Amino acid sequence: MHPEFSAEAEALVAHMPSSVLSTLRTTGWKLRLRKEQRQGWSGSLPFYFFWCPECEHFAKDYPHGFIARQYLTCSHCGIHHEFVPIWAGIAEAWRDFKAMRRSHPGTARLANKETENR
């Protein structure tokens, strides 16, 4: 639980349109706010605003863990919520594609020939 993030989430609720709050509550979507760098951190991280059905509060947190198994922690009750960004699957597929091209050098030559013929 993180009291500072809880207070920030409550302040967001006061300024957020009710339609957005309702959508987040019913769909379980997470709203990306912005990147922040806190005192003592070496870099910035993206923060998300989301509804916790366990304690029925809106919360604010940043992703924890590795990309394929990331989670957000409710700043009120401490429950972990699975969170894998939409682009994570695309990044994983791209990484696999590049690895395949490295393991099959002929594939890269074919791609280069197709480009030259255009």
C-alpha atoms as one frame of an Amber mdcrd trajectory, in Angstrom:
protein
   0.000   0.000   0.000   1.237   3.439  -0.845  -0.460   6.386   0.944   1.052
   9.025  -1.356  -0.273   7.281  -4.466  -3.665   6.781  -2.755  -3.963  10.519
  -2.096  -2.965  11.294  -5.692  -5.591   8.824  -6.983  -8.280  10.463  -4.850
  -7.309  13.881  -6.228  -7.607  12.483  -9.774 -11.101  11.160  -9.044 -12.206
  14.675  -8.120 -11.112  16.035 -11.519 -11.866  13.073 -13.806 -15.066  13.091
 -15.907 -17.670  10.665 -14.544 -17.867   8.906 -17.923 -14.164   8.015 -17.721
 -14.511   6.791 -14.142 -17.499   4.665 -15.096 -15.664   3.157 -18.079 -12.633
   2.274 -15.964 -14.852   0.773 -13.275 -16.868  -1.425 -15.644 -14.166  -2.500
 -18.127 -11.145  -2.951 -15.874  -9.050  -0.833 -18.249  -6.012   1.010 -16.943
  -5.533   4.657 -17.916  -1.955   5.719 -18.578  -1.356   9.065 -16.923   2.225
  10.112 -17.621   5.816   9.218 -16.862   7.093  10.375 -13.505  10.438  10.337
 -11.789  10.277  10.328  -8.009  12.993  11.419  -5.619  15.663   8.735  -5.352
  14.680   7.001  -8.604  17.259   6.581 -11.366  14.717   7.093 -14.160  11.084
   7.754 -14.977   8.266   5.211 -15.096   4.756   5.341 -16.578   1.959   5.679
 -14.019  -1.528   4.238 -14.437  -4.902   5.041 -12.895  -7.273   2.089 -12.402
 -10.221   0.686 -10.449  -9.596  -1.964  -7.785 -12.674  -4.198  -7.460 -11.275
  -5.715  -4.249 -11.413  -2.544  -2.135 -13.620  -0.537  -4.522 -11.260   2.426
  -4.833  -9.436   4.039  -7.720  -5.692   3.567  -7.444  -2.484   4.887  -8.983
   0.663   2.844  -9.547   3.476   2.008 -11.943   4.087  -1.440 -13.517   6.148
  -3.937 -11.527   7.917  -7.045 -12.851   9.005  -8.205 -16.283   6.967  -7.189
 -19.325   5.212 -10.530 -19.882   4.205 -10.770 -16.200   3.735  -7.171 -15.126
   1.277  -6.108 -12.472  -0.036  -2.971 -10.815  -0.492  -2.830  -7.047  -3.544
  -1.142  -5.575  -2.316   1.849  -3.586  -5.161   1.327  -1.095  -5.307  -2.416
  -0.331  -2.056  -3.778  -1.847  -3.733  -6.354  -4.139  -1.804  -7.111  -7.350
  -3.643  -6.646 -10.646  -2.290  -8.360 -13.746  -1.132  -5.800 -16.255   0.501
  -6.622 -19.566   0.516  -3.650 -21.969  -1.107  -4.202 -25.370   2.180  -3.544
 -27.144   3.981  -6.290 -25.155   2.767  -8.990 -27.567   3.949  -6.968 -30.548
   7.368  -6.403 -28.957   7.678 -10.118 -28.208   6.741 -11.082 -31.785   9.264
  -8.577 -33.193  12.002  -9.961 -30.931  11.190 -13.522 -32.111  11.192 -12.410
 -35.760  14.632 -10.798 -35.410  15.969 -13.926 -33.693  14.607 -16.078 -36.534
  16.324 -13.888 -39.127  19.638 -14.192 -37.278  19.317 -17.986 -37.125  18.392
 -18.214 -40.834  20.804 -15.893 -42.705  19.241 -16.697 -46.085  16.024 -15.024
 -44.967  17.773 -11.689 -44.643  19.303 -12.038 -48.137  15.869 -12.794 -49.631
  14.391  -9.737 -47.992  17.249  -7.583 -49.345  16.780  -8.950 -52.904  13.048
  -8.184 -52.790  13.844  -4.606 -51.766  16.397  -4.230 -54.593  13.903  -5.473
 -57.212  11.336  -2.785 -56.371
